[in-house]
Amino acid sequence: YELIVGVIMSYKTLNDIETKWKDIQEDKNEIYEIFINYPGIINTLHYIDHEKIGGIDIFNNLIKATNYSGLHLHTIQLDVVWPDAKSVIAYKKEHKKIDIILQINELSLKIIKSKPKKFIRKLKTYKDSISCIEFNISFDKNISISIEKLFPFIDSIYTYNSKIAVTYTGGLNADNLNILRPILKKFPNININARSNLCKNNNIKEKIDWNLAQKYLKSARCLLREYK
């Protein structure tokens, strides 16, 4: 198993704009100190831009965010609703060794009318720049939709390009991982991610409770072993 070490940076914090989320985001000038070179660790920058669909000046902002991340950045996750494809492709050409994760949330699916064929048509506009798709249907509201509703989208991804990895996130914690059994049974290689339910008081505006995180990690490893 590999463990993702994720750090959040938003369009606003990158550009020194006031935000209500500043307390859960690291100082951009210190991120490079967090991303150390260590076996089994995937250093991932979560770049958030919910200012508008497609994001703002994606290429230049991703280049700036990458520069703040130091030499050991492995992956950048785009928490942006359908970011400008030309900008993403251009960024990938500049940073060929950095993998790109594209997050898909409820609005992302709404835009393509929750149709797998339209989803793949949209995904194709990014050519080969995307390494992984993350489905975050709870959109940090601690609400999990029926996981089975994602099956047609995951099937369509693997049919289109089996090299693209898939991640599921959405209100997960150590006590509710059994909801993953249907998706793991069908897609045993899927990745999982958790955050909001690992915060103090289940409040996403709070810092991570490391006791909850440790409990989650142990439970997740036990569950995943059953399907490997």
Coordinates of C-alpha atoms in Angstrom, one line a residue, residues 97-187:
K97 CA 6.6 13.5 -13.8
I98 CA 3.7 14.9 -11.7
D99 CA 0.5 12.9 -11.8
I100 CA -2.8 14.8 -12.1
I101 CA -5.9 13.7 -10.2
L102 CA -9.2 15.2 -11.4
Q103 CA -11.9 15.4 -8.8
I104 CA -15.5 14.8 -9.9
N105 CA -18.2 16.1 -7.6
E106 CA -22.0 16.5 -7.8
L107 CA -21.8 19.6 -9.9
S108 CA -19.3 17.9 -12.3
L109 CA -21.8 15.2 -12.9
K110 CA -24.8 17.6 -13.2
I111 CA -23.0 19.4 -16.0
I112 CA -22.8 16.3 -18.1
K113 CA -26.3 15.3 -17.0
S114 CA -24.9 12.2 -15.1
K115 CA -24.4 10.4 -18.4
P116 CA -21.4 8.1 -18.6
K117 CA -21.0 8.7 -22.4
K118 CA -20.9 12.5 -21.9
F119 CA -18.6 12.0 -19.0
I120 CA -16.1 10.1 -21.2
R121 CA -16.5 12.7 -24.0
K122 CA -15.5 15.4 -21.5
L123 CA -12.7 13.3 -20.1
K124 CA -11.2 12.8 -23.6
T125 CA -10.7 16.6 -23.9
Y126 CA -7.8 16.2 -21.4
K127 CA -6.1 13.7 -23.6
D128 CA -3.5 11.7 -21.6
S129 CA -2.9 14.3 -18.9
I130 CA -5.2 12.7 -16.2
S131 CA -3.8 9.8 -14.1
C132 CA -6.7 9.4 -11.7
I133 CA -10.3 10.3 -11.3
E134 CA -11.5 10.9 -7.7
F135 CA -15.3 10.7 -7.1
N136 CA -16.2 13.0 -4.2
I137 CA -20.0 13.0 -4.4
S138 CA -20.5 14.0 -0.8
F139 CA -18.6 17.3 -1.6
D140 CA -17.4 17.4 2.0
K141 CA -21.0 17.4 3.4
N142 CA -20.6 14.0 5.0
I143 CA -23.3 12.6 2.8
S144 CA -22.7 9.4 0.9
I145 CA -24.9 8.6 -2.1
S146 CA -25.5 5.1 -3.2
I147 CA -22.0 3.9 -4.3
E148 CA -23.6 1.6 -6.9
K149 CA -24.7 4.8 -8.9
L150 CA -21.0 5.3 -9.7
F151 CA -20.5 1.9 -11.2
P152 CA -21.4 2.9 -14.8
F153 CA -18.9 5.8 -14.6
I154 CA -16.1 3.6 -13.3
D155 CA -16.8 1.0 -15.9
S156 CA -16.7 3.7 -18.6
I157 CA -13.3 5.0 -17.3
Y158 CA -11.7 1.5 -17.4
T159 CA -13.2 0.8 -20.8
Y160 CA -11.8 4.1 -22.2
N161 CA -8.4 3.8 -20.5
S162 CA -7.6 1.1 -18.1
K163 CA -4.4 3.0 -16.9
I164 CA -6.5 5.7 -15.3
A165 CA -6.9 5.0 -11.6
V166 CA -10.1 5.6 -9.7
T167 CA -10.5 6.9 -6.1
Y168 CA -13.7 7.1 -4.0
T169 CA -14.1 9.6 -1.2
G170 CA -17.2 10.7 0.7
G171 CA -17.9 10.8 4.4
L172 CA -15.6 7.8 5.2
N173 CA -14.4 7.0 8.7
A174 CA -13.2 3.9 10.6
D175 CA -16.8 2.9 11.5
N176 CA -18.5 3.1 8.1
L177 CA -16.1 1.4 5.8
N178 CA -18.5 -1.5 5.1
I179 CA -20.3 0.8 2.7
L180 CA -17.3 0.2 0.4
R181 CA -17.8 -3.5 0.1
P182 CA -20.0 -3.3 -3.0
I183 CA -17.5 -1.2 -4.9
L184 CA -14.5 -3.2 -3.7
K185 CA -16.1 -6.4 -4.8
K186 CA -16.6 -5.1 -8.3
F187 CA -13.5 -2.9 -8.5

